CSV table of C-alpha atoms in Angstrom, one decimal:
chain,number,residue,atom,x,y,z
A,496,MET,CA,109.8,64.7,36.6
A,497,ALA,CA,109.7,68.4,37.0
A,498,ARG,CA,106.2,68.0,38.4
A,499,THR,CA,107.4,65.3,40.7
A,500,GLY,CA,110.3,67.5,41.7
A,501,SER,CA,107.9,70.4,42.4
A,502,ILE,CA,105.7,68.1,44.5
A,503,THR,CA,108.7,66.8,46.4
A,504,GLN,CA,109.8,70.4,46.9
A,505,THR,CA,106.3,71.3,48.0
A,506,ASN,CA,106.3,68.3,50.3
A,507,HIS,CA,109.7,69.3,51.6
A,508,ARG,CA,108.4,72.8,52.1
A,509,MET,CA,105.3,71.5,53.8
A,510,GLY,CA,107.4,69.2,55.8
A,511,TYR,CA,109.6,72.0,56.9
A,512,THR,CA,106.6,74.2,57.7
A,513,GLN,CA,105.0,71.3,59.6
A,514,ARG,CA,108.2,70.6,61.4
A,515,THR,CA,108.5,74.3,62.3
A,516,LEU,CA,104.9,74.3,63.5
A,517,VAL,CA,105.4,71.1,65.5
A,518,ALA,CA,108.6,72.5,67.0
A,519,CYS,CA,106.8,75.7,67.9
A,520,LEU,CA,104.0,73.7,69.4
A,521,ALA,CA,106.4,71.5,71.3
A,522,LEU,CA,108.2,74.6,72.6
A,523,LEU,CA,104.8,76.0,73.6
A,524,CYS,CA,103.9,72.7,75.3
A,525,LEU,CA,107.2,72.6,77.1
A,526,GLY,CA,106.7,76.2,78.2
A,527,ALA,CA,103.2,75.2,79.4
A,528,CYS,CA,104.6,72.0,81.0
A,529,SER,CA,107.2,74.0,83.0
A,530,ALA,CA,104.3,76.2,84.1
A,531,ILE,CA,102.4,73.2,85.3
A,532,ARG,CA,105.1,70.7,86.2
A,533,ASN,CA,108.1,70.9,88.4
A,534,PRO,CA,111.2,69.0,87.2
A,535,PRO,CA,112.8,66.8,89.9
A,536,PRO,CA,115.4,69.0,91.8
A,537,LYS,CA,119.1,68.0,91.8
A,538,ASP,CA,119.8,68.7,95.4
A,539,PRO,CA,119.4,65.3,97.3
A,540,ASP,CA,117.5,66.9,100.2
A,541,ASP,CA,115.2,68.8,97.9
A,542,LEU,CA,114.7,65.6,95.8
A,543,ALA,CA,113.7,63.7,99.0
A,544,ASP,CA,111.1,66.4,99.8
A,545,TYR,CA,109.9,66.4,96.1
A,546,LYS,CA,109.4,62.6,96.2
A,547,ALA,CA,107.7,62.7,99.6
A,548,ALA,CA,105.2,65.3,98.5
A,549,ASN,CA,104.5,63.3,95.3
A,550,ASP,CA,103.4,66.6,93.7
A,551,PRO,CA,105.2,67.1,90.3
A,552,TYR,CA,102.2,69.3,89.1
A,553,GLU,CA,102.7,71.6,92.0
A,554,PRO,CA,102.7,74.8,89.9
A,555,LEU,CA,99.4,74.0,88.4
A,556,ASN,CA,97.9,72.6,91.6
A,557,ARG,CA,98.9,75.8,93.5
A,558,LYS,CA,97.1,77.9,90.8
A,559,MET,CA,94.0,75.7,91.3
A,560,PHE,CA,94.3,76.1,95.0
A,561,SER,CA,94.6,79.8,94.8
A,562,LEU,CA,91.5,79.9,92.5
A,563,ASN,CA,89.6,77.8,95.0
A,564,MET,CA,90.6,80.0,97.9
A,565,TRP,CA,89.7,83.1,95.9
A,566,ALA,CA,86.2,81.6,95.3
A,567,TYR,CA,86.1,80.6,98.9
A,568,HIS,CA,86.7,84.2,100.2
A,569,LYS,CA,84.5,85.8,97.6
A,570,ALA,CA,81.4,83.6,97.7
A,571,LEU,CA,81.6,80.2,99.5
A,572,ARG,CA,82.7,81.5,102.9
A,573,PRO,CA,79.9,84.1,103.1
A,574,VAL,CA,77.3,81.5,102.0
A,575,GLY,CA,78.7,79.0,104.4
A,576,LYS,CA,78.7,81.5,107.3
A,577,PHE,CA,75.1,82.6,106.5
A,578,TRP,CA,74.1,78.9,106.3
A,579,GLN,CA,75.8,78.2,109.7
A,580,LYS,CA,74.0,81.2,111.4
A,581,ASN,CA,70.6,80.9,109.9
A,582,VAL,CA,69.8,77.2,109.3
A,583,PRO,CA,69.2,75.3,112.5
A,584,GLN,CA,71.5,72.3,113.3
A,585,PRO,CA,68.7,69.6,113.0
A,586,ILE,CA,67.9,70.8,109.4
A,587,ARG,CA,71.6,70.8,108.5
A,588,SER,CA,72.0,67.3,109.9
A,589,SER,CA,69.0,66.1,107.9
A,590,ILE,CA,70.4,67.6,104.7
A,591,SER,CA,73.7,65.8,105.4
A,592,THR,CA,71.9,62.6,106.1
A,593,LEU,CA,70.0,63.0,102.8
A,594,ASN,CA,73.1,63.5,100.9
A,595,GLU,CA,74.9,60.6,102.5
A,596,THR,CA,71.9,58.2,102.0
A,597,TRP,CA,71.6,59.0,98.3
A,598,ARG,CA,75.3,58.4,97.9
A,599,GLN,CA,75.0,55.0,99.7
A,600,PRO,CA,74.7,52.9,96.5
A,601,ALA,CA,78.2,54.1,95.5
A,602,VAL,CA,79.4,53.2,99.0
A,603,PHE,CA,77.8,49.7,98.7
A,604,PHE,CA,79.3,48.9,95.4
A,605,SER,CA,82.7,50.1,96.6
A,606,ASP,CA,82.4,47.8,99.7
A,607,VAL,CA,81.6,44.9,97.4
A,608,GLY,CA,84.5,45.9,95.1
A,609,ALA,CA,86.8,46.0,98.2
A,610,GLY,CA,85.6,42.5,99.2
A,611,LYS,CA,84.3,43.7,102.5
A,612,PRO,CA,80.9,41.9,103.0
A,613,ARG,CA,80.3,43.3,106.5
A,614,LEU,CA,80.7,46.9,105.3
A,615,ALA,CA,78.6,46.1,102.2
A,616,GLY,CA,75.9,44.7,104.5
A,617,ASP,CA,76.0,47.9,106.6
A,618,SER,CA,75.7,50.2,103.6
A,619,PHE,CA,72.9,48.1,102.1
A,620,MET,CA,70.9,48.2,105.3
A,621,ARG,CA,71.6,51.9,105.8
A,622,TYR,CA,70.2,52.6,102.3
A,623,VAL,CA,67.1,50.4,102.9
A,624,ILE,CA,66.3,51.7,106.4
A,625,ASN,CA,67.1,55.4,105.8
A,626,MET,CA,65.1,55.5,102.5
A,627,SER,CA,62.1,53.9,104.1
A,628,LEU,CA,61.9,54.6,107.9
A,629,GLY,CA,64.2,57.6,107.5
A,630,VAL,CA,61.7,59.3,105.0
A,631,ALA,CA,63.7,59.1,101.8
A,632,GLY,CA,67.0,59.7,103.6
A,633,PHE,CA,66.2,62.7,105.8
A,634,PHE,CA,66.7,60.9,109.1
A,635,ASP,CA,69.5,58.6,110.1
A,636,VAL,CA,67.4,55.8,111.6
A,637,ALA,CA,70.0,53.1,110.5
A,638,SER,CA,72.6,54.5,113.0
A,639,LEU,CA,70.1,54.0,115.8
A,640,VAL,CA,69.8,50.3,115.0
A,641,GLY,CA,73.5,49.7,114.8
A,642,TYR,CA,74.4,50.4,111.1
A,643,LYS,CA,76.9,53.2,111.5
A,644,GLN,CA,77.8,55.5,108.6
A,645,HIS,CA,81.1,54.8,106.9
A,646,GLU,CA,82.8,56.0,103.8
A,647,THR,CA,84.2,53.7,101.1
A,648,ASP,CA,84.8,55.0,97.6
A,649,PRO,CA,86.0,53.6,94.3
A,650,GLY,CA,89.4,55.3,94.8
A,651,MET,CA,89.9,53.3,98.0
A,652,VAL,CA,88.9,50.1,96.2
A,653,MET,CA,91.5,50.7,93.5
A,654,ALA,CA,94.1,51.2,96.2
A,655,LEU,CA,93.2,47.8,97.7
A,656,TRP,CA,93.5,46.4,94.2
A,657,GLY,CA,97.1,47.6,94.2
A,658,ILE,CA,96.7,50.6,91.9
A,659,LYS,CA,99.2,53.3,92.7
A,660,PRO,CA,97.8,56.8,93.6
A,661,GLY,CA,99.8,58.7,90.9
A,662,PRO,CA,100.7,62.3,91.4
A,663,TYR,CA,98.8,64.6,93.8
A,664,LEU,CA,96.2,66.9,92.2
A,665,PHE,CA,94.2,69.8,93.5
A,666,LEU,CA,90.8,70.0,91.8
A,667,PRO,CA,88.9,73.3,92.2
A,668,GLY,CA,85.5,72.6,93.7
A,669,ILE,CA,86.5,69.1,94.7
A,670,GLY,CA,89.7,69.6,96.6
A,671,PRO,CA,92.8,67.4,97.2
A,672,SER,CA,93.0,64.3,95.1
A,673,ASN,CA,95.4,62.2,92.9
A,674,PHE,CA,95.1,60.5,89.6
A,675,ARG,CA,93.6,57.3,91.0
A,676,ASP,CA,91.1,59.1,93.3
A,677,SER,CA,90.0,61.5,90.5
A,678,ILE,CA,89.1,58.5,88.4
A,679,GLY,CA,87.5,57.0,91.5
A,680,TYR,CA,85.5,60.2,92.0
A,681,ALA,CA,84.1,60.0,88.4
A,682,ILE,CA,83.2,56.3,89.0
A,683,GLY,CA,81.5,57.2,92.3
A,684,GLN,CA,79.4,59.8,90.5
A,685,GLY,CA,78.5,57.2,88.0
A,686,LEU,CA,77.3,54.9,90.8
A,687,THR,CA,75.1,57.5,92.4
A,688,PRO,CA,71.5,57.1,91.2
A,689,ILE,CA,70.5,60.7,91.7
A,690,ASN,CA,72.7,61.6,88.7
A,691,TYR,CA,70.5,59.7,86.4
A,692,VAL,CA,67.2,61.6,87.1
A,693,PRO,CA,65.7,62.0,83.6
A,694,ARG,CA,65.1,65.5,82.3
A,695,GLY,CA,61.6,66.8,82.4
A,696,TYR,CA,60.6,65.0,85.6
A,697,GLY,CA,59.7,66.8,88.8
A,698,LEU,CA,62.6,65.0,90.4
A,699,ILE,CA,65.0,67.3,88.5
A,700,SER,CA,64.1,70.1,90.9
A,701,PHE,CA,64.8,67.7,93.7
A,702,ASN,CA,68.1,66.9,92.2
A,703,TRP,CA,69.0,70.6,92.0
A,704,GLY,CA,67.8,71.2,95.5
A,705,TYR,CA,69.7,68.2,96.7
A,706,ASN,CA,72.9,69.3,95.1
A,707,ILE,CA,72.6,73.0,96.1
A,708,LEU,CA,71.6,72.4,99.7
A,709,GLY,CA,74.2,69.7,100.0
A,710,THR,CA,76.9,72.1,98.8
A,711,PHE,CA,75.8,74.8,101.1
A,712,ASN,CA,75.9,72.3,103.9
A,713,ILE,CA,79.5,71.4,103.0
A,714,PHE,CA,80.5,75.1,102.8
A,715,ALA,CA,79.0,75.6,106.3
A,716,ASP,CA,80.7,72.5,107.7
A,717,SER,CA,84.1,73.4,106.2
A,718,THR,CA,84.4,77.1,106.7
A,719,ASP,CA,85.8,76.8,110.3
A,720,GLN,CA,88.3,74.2,109.1
A,721,LEU,CA,89.5,76.3,106.1
A,722,ASP,CA,89.7,79.5,108.3
A,723,GLN,CA,91.8,77.5,110.8
A,724,LEU,CA,94.0,76.2,108.0
A,725,GLU,CA,94.7,79.7,106.7
A,726,HIS,CA,95.3,81.1,110.2
A,727,GLN,CA,97.6,78.4,111.6
A,728,SER,CA,99.8,77.5,108.7
A,729,LEU,CA,102.5,79.3,106.8
A,730,ASP,CA,101.8,77.5,103.6
A,731,PRO,CA,98.2,76.4,103.6
A,732,TYR,CA,98.6,74.5,100.3
A,733,ALA,CA,101.4,72.3,101.6
A,734,PHE,CA,99.7,71.8,105.0
A,735,LEU,CA,96.5,70.6,103.3
A,736,ARG,CA,98.4,68.4,100.9
A,737,SER,CA,100.2,66.6,103.7
A,738,ALA,CA,97.2,66.3,105.9
A,739,TRP,CA,95.0,64.9,103.1
A,740,GLN,CA,97.7,62.5,101.9
A,741,GLN,CA,98.1,61.0,105.4
A,742,GLN,CA,94.4,60.9,106.0
A,743,ARG,CA,93.7,59.2,102.7
A,744,GLN,CA,96.4,56.6,103.4
A,745,SER,CA,94.9,56.0,106.9
A,746,GLN,CA,91.4,55.5,105.4
A,747,ILE,CA,92.8,52.9,103.0
A,748,ASP,CA,94.8,51.2,105.8
A,749,ALA,CA,91.7,51.0,108.0
A,750,LEU,CA,89.6,49.5,105.1
A,751,LYS,CA,92.4,47.0,104.4
A,752,ALA,CA,92.5,46.0,108.1
A,753,ASP,CA,88.7,45.5,108.4
A,754,HIS,CA,88.4,41.8,108.7
A,755,ARG,CA,85.2,41.7,110.7
A,756,ALA,CA,82.9,38.7,110.4
A,757,THR,CA,80.0,39.0,107.9
A,758,THR,CA,77.4,38.3,110.5
A,759,PRO,CA,76.0,41.4,112.3
A,760,ASP,CA,76.6,42.0,116.0
A,761,TRP,CA,73.2,40.8,117.1
A,762,TYR,CA,73.6,37.4,115.4
B,413,MET,CA,118.0,22.3,157.1
B,414,MET,CA,119.5,25.4,155.7
B,415,LEU,CA,119.5,23.9,152.3
B,416,ARG,CA,115.8,23.1,152.7
B,417,HIS,CA,115.2,26.8,153.7
B,418,LEU,CA,117.1,28.0,150.7
B,419,THR,CA,115.3,25.6,148.4
B,420,ARG,CA,112.0,26.8,149.9
B,421,ARG,CA,113.0,30.4,149.5
B,422,THR,CA,114.3,29.8,146.0
B,423,ILE,CA,111.0,28.0,145.0
B,424,LEU,CA,108.9,30.7,146.6
B,425,GLY,CA,111.0,33.4,144.9
B,426,ALA,CA,110.9,31.7,141.6
B,427,ALA,CA,107.1,31.1,141.9
B,428,SER,CA,106.5,34.8,142.8
B,429,LEU,CA,108.6,35.9,139.9
B,430,ILE,CA,106.7,33.6,137.6
B,431,PHE,CA,103.4,35.0,138.8
B,432,LEU,CA,104.7,38.6,138.8
B,433,ALA,CA,106.5,38.5,135.5
B,434,PRO,CA,103.4,38.7,133.3
B,435,GLY,CA,102.1,41.6,135.5
B,436,LEU,CA,105.5,43.3,135.2
B,437,ALA,CA,105.6,42.7,131.5
B,438,LYS,CA,102.1,44.2,131.1
B,439,ALA,CA,103.0,47.3,133.2
B,440,THR,CA,105.4,48.5,130.5
B,441,PRO,CA,105.2,50.3,128.2
B,442,ALA,CA,101.5,50.1,127.3
B,443,ASP,CA,100.1,50.6,130.8
B,444,ASP,CA,102.6,53.4,131.6
B,445,ALA,CA,101.5,55.2,128.4
B,446,THR,CA,97.8,54.7,129.2
B,447,ALA,CA,98.3,55.9,132.8
B,448,PHE,CA,100.3,58.9,131.6
B,449,VAL,CA,97.6,59.9,129.1
B,450,ALA,CA,94.8,59.4,131.7
B,451,SER,CA,96.7,61.6,134.1
B,452,PHE,CA,97.8,64.3,131.6
B,453,GLY,CA,94.3,64.3,130.0
B,454,GLY,CA,92.6,64.7,133.4
B,455,GLN,CA,94.8,67.7,134.2
B,456,LEU,CA,94.2,69.2,130.8
B,457,LEU,CA,90.5,68.9,131.2
B,458,ASN,CA,90.6,70.5,134.6
B,459,ILE,CA,92.0,73.6,133.0
B,460,LEU,CA,89.9,73.6,129.8
B,461,ASN,CA,86.6,72.9,131.7
B,462,SER,CA,87.2,75.4,134.4
B,463,HIS,CA,85.3,78.7,134.3
B,464,ALA,CA,88.5,80.7,134.9
B,465,PRO,CA,89.3,83.6,132.5
B,466,LEU,CA,91.2,82.8,129.3
B,467,THR,CA,94.4,84.4,130.3
B,468,GLN,CA,94.4,82.4,133.6
B,469,LYS,CA,93.8,79.2,131.6
B,470,ARG,CA,96.6,80.1,129.3
B,471,ASP,CA,99.0,80.7,132.2
B,472,ALA,CA,98.1,77.3,133.7
B,473,LEU,CA,98.5,75.5,130.4
B,474,MET,CA,102.1,76.3,129.5
B,475,PRO,CA,103.8,74.5,132.5
B,476,LEU,CA,101.5,71.6,131.9
B,477,LEU,CA,102.4,71.3,128.2
B,478,ARG,CA,106.1,71.8,129.0
B,479,ALA,CA,106.0,68.9,131.5
B,480,ASN,CA,104.0,66.5,129.4
B,481,VAL,CA,104.7,67.3,125.8
B,482,ASP,CA,108.1,67.0,124.1
B,483,VAL,CA,107.8,70.5,122.7
B,484,GLN,CA,111.5,70.8,121.8
B,485,GLY,CA,111.6,67.4,120.1
B,486,ILE,CA,108.5,68.2,118.1
B,487,ALA,CA,109.9,71.6,117.2
B,488,ARG,CA,113.2,70.1,116.0
B,489,TYR,CA,111.3,67.5,114.0
B,490,CYS,CA,109.1,70.2,112.3
B,491,LEU,CA,112.2,72.1,111.1
B,492,GLY,CA,113.6,68.9,109.6
B,493,ARG,CA,116.9,69.3,107.7
B,494,TYR,CA,116.8,73.0,108.3
B,495,TRP,CA,117.5,72.5,112.0
B,496,LYS,CA,121.2,71.8,111.3
B,497,GLN,CA,121.4,74.9,109.0
B,498,ALA,CA,120.2,77.2,111.8
B,499,THR,CA,122.6,79.0,114.0
B,500,GLU,CA,122.4,78.4,117.8
B,501,THR,CA,120.7,81.7,118.3
B,502,GLN,CA,118.2,81.0,115.5
B,503,GLN,CA,117.5,77.6,117.1
B,504,LYS,CA,116.8,79.2,120.5
B,505,ILE,CA,114.5,81.9,119.0
B,506,TYR,CA,112.8,79.2,116.9
B,507,LEU,CA,112.2,77.0,119.9
B,508,ALA,CA,110.7,79.9,121.9
B,509,LEU,CA,108.5,80.8,119.0
B,510,PHE,CA,107.3,77.3,118.4
B,511,GLU,CA,106.2,77.0,122.0
B,512,ASP,CA,104.1,80.1,121.5
B,513,VAL,CA,102.7,78.8,118.3
B,514,LEU,CA,101.7,75.5,120.0
B,515,LEU,CA,100.1,77.4,122.9
B,516,ASN,CA,98.2,79.6,120.5
B,517,ALA,CA,97.0,76.6,118.6
B,518,VAL,CA,95.6,75.1,121.8
B,519,THR,CA,94.2,78.3,123.3
B,520,ALA,CA,92.5,79.3,119.9
B,521,GLN,CA,90.4,76.1,120.3
B,522,MET,CA,89.7,76.6,124.0
B,523,GLY,CA,86.2,78.0,123.5
B,524,ALA,CA,85.2,75.1,121.4
B,525,TYR,CA,86.6,72.6,123.9
B,526,GLU,CA,84.6,73.4,127.1
B,527,ASP,CA,82.6,70.8,129.0
B,528,ILE,CA,84.5,68.0,127.2
B,529,SER,CA,85.2,64.5,128.5
B,530,PHE,CA,87.3,61.7,127.2
B,531,LYS,CA,87.8,57.9,127.5
B,532,LEU,CA,90.7,55.7,126.5
B,533,VAL,CA,89.9,53.5,123.5
B,534,ASN,CA,93.0,51.5,122.9
B,535,SER,CA,96.8,51.4,123.1
B,536,THR,CA,99.1,50.0,120.4
B,537,PRO,CA,102.9,50.0,120.0
B,538,SER,CA,104.4,51.8,117.0
B,539,PRO,CA,108.0,52.6,116.0
B,540,ALA,CA,107.5,56.2,117.1
B,541,GLY,CA,106.2,55.2,120.6
B,542,GLN,CA,103.0,53.9,122.2
B,543,LYS,CA,99.9,55.1,120.4
B,544,VAL,CA,97.1,55.8,122.8
B,545,THR,CA,93.7,56.5,121.2
B,546,LEU,CA,91.1,58.7,123.1
B,547,GLN,CA,87.5,59.3,122.3
B,548,ILE,CA,86.7,62.9,123.0
B,549,THR,CA,83.1,63.9,123.5
B,550,ARG,CA,81.6,67.5,123.5
B,551,PRO,CA,78.0,68.5,124.1
B,552,HIS,CA,76.0,68.6,120.9
B,553,HIS,CA,78.9,67.3,118.8
B,554,PRO,CA,79.7,63.8,117.5
B,555,ALA,CA,82.5,62.1,119.3
B,556,ILE,CA,86.0,62.4,117.8
B,557,ASN,CA,89.0,60.1,118.1
B,558,MET,CA,92.4,61.4,118.7
B,559,THR,CA,95.6,59.4,119.1
B,560,ALA,CA,98.6,60.5,121.2
B,561,VAL,CA,102.0,59.0,120.6
B,562,ILE,CA,103.8,58.6,123.9
B,563,SER,CA,107.6,58.0,124.1
B,564,GLY,CA,110.7,58.6,126.3
B,565,THR,CA,111.5,58.5,130.0
B,566,PRO,CA,109.7,60.2,131.7
B,567,PRO,CA,106.9,59.6,129.1
B,568,LYS,CA,105.9,62.6,127.0
B,569,VAL,CA,103.6,63.2,124.1
B,570,VAL,CA,105.7,63.2,120.9
B,571,ASP,CA,102.9,63.5,118.3
B,572,LEU,CA,99.2,63.7,117.9
B,573,PHE,CA,97.0,62.1,115.2
B,574,GLY,CA,93.7,63.5,114.2
B,575,GLU,CA,91.7,61.8,111.5
B,576,GLY,CA,94.7,59.8,110.5
B,577,ALA,CA,97.1,62.7,110.0
B,578,SER,CA,100.2,63.2,112.2
B,579,MET,CA,100.3,66.7,113.4
B,580,ARG,CA,104.0,67.0,113.6
B,581,MET,CA,104.4,65.6,110.1
B,582,THR,CA,101.8,68.0,108.7
B,583,GLN,CA,103.5,70.9,110.4
B,584,ARG,CA,106.9,69.8,109.1
B,585,SER,CA,105.5,69.8,105.5
B,586,ASP,CA,104.2,73.3,106.1
B,587,TYR,CA,107.5,74.6,107.3
B,588,THR,CA,109.6,72.7,104.8
B,589,ALA,CA,107.5,73.9,101.9
B,590,TYR,CA,107.6,77.5,103.2
B,591,LEU,CA,111.3,77.4,103.5
B,592,THR,CA,111.9,75.8,100.1
B,593,ARG,CA,109.7,78.4,98.4
B,594,ASN,CA,111.3,81.3,100.3
B,595,GLY,CA,115.0,80.9,99.8
B,596,GLY,CA,115.7,78.2,102.5
B,597,GLU,CA,116.8,80.7,105.1
B,598,VAL,CA,115.7,79.8,108.7
B,599,GLN,CA,115.5,83.5,109.5
B,600,THR,CA,112.7,83.8,106.9
B,601,LEU,CA,110.7,81.1,108.8
B,602,ILE,CA,111.5,82.9,112.2
B,603,ASN,CA,110.2,86.2,110.7
B,604,ALA,CA,107.1,84.4,109.4
B,605,LEU,CA,106.4,82.8,112.8
B,606,LYS,CA,106.7,86.2,114.4
B,607,ARG,CA,104.2,87.6,112.0
B,608,GLN,CA,101.9,84.6,112.5
B,609,LEU,CA,102.0,85.2,116.3
B,610,GLY,CA,101.4,88.9,115.9
B,611,ARG,CA,98.3,88.5,113.8
């Protein structure tokens, strides 16, 4: 009985210790949450702005944005500017086309998922033509024969399926997103064949080259826009958030409204 | 006889109205908006494409923007709920600063927008006004689409859409976020705009 009592006491003590620990952890979590999450404001006008921005994780997102802009000024901008100055436009265009062609399977599957056969046909033909006549994707021959480039991604497909975007997120290295589109981004990466190049093959160096050159190209293409964003807005974070949210919605609306016939123009 | 004349006139009048009505209906507001954009766009291109010095282009630009863009309406929209909080003096200062900000935004891009041309792509009605989409082409650059929202009498540009984003809404988010994070005083925004114009 005494033993039972002692165990019970120990259990009680452990329970207390555990509870204290849990409470401390919960407090720490709450502290962390308030650092990453803004509670809804009480003022009706502020609340309307809060809802319109759809950004409850603003404190965390702003930190990520600052980190991104710090990296941009320290490294990405100089690299982008160097790339802009020293790499001729035709080579930059070829690298862009290469990146875009190798991402085409993800676009094709997204078009299929969105139930847009005409777009799926376009992306399929773009992949076939640019991989063959376009020398593994370096030249955009498909555009010349009427298969123009378009972007459809798994996030847009989920939007068409009625999945809500969830709160806004700013992901360092990736940029503006939301819960739905972040999952879509991961799915898109999974649907991109270059990510499955086996280790030990010569293609791995191509994969590295592809990613690095593609990234340099993106830096070069986006430096002017980011400079302009910083120069012309008082709150670049809020400016980018609003512009991205509107642009994303307009892409989804355009995809939804694409009811073109399956047969190509020449048929 | 008179009755016959009247009947003939009535029939002719009614017939002409029937034939004219679709034309009249078509003339507003879509055609008006398209004609306005074509005219304003043409004048804007004359300035941008001219080889005059930048200061001369800037001087020519402001009256054109004032006449064709609802600068005050856009400025008020961008300030949102803070417009009512501002004193009359603050409103006046803000409007003047906003004009300069707008002009700076256009002139900053002037170098990049030489030798440009545009064509009208389509025109659709919307709650904010008639949306007229233009395709702008520049040498050695892919064509870009831009949509102008036209409203009011006389017609004026009330908003611009680039890549699906409304410029006035984006600007409003910028100003509102800045004010919310900096105490909500309009004077703070005015000071920030002054600093922005000074840099």
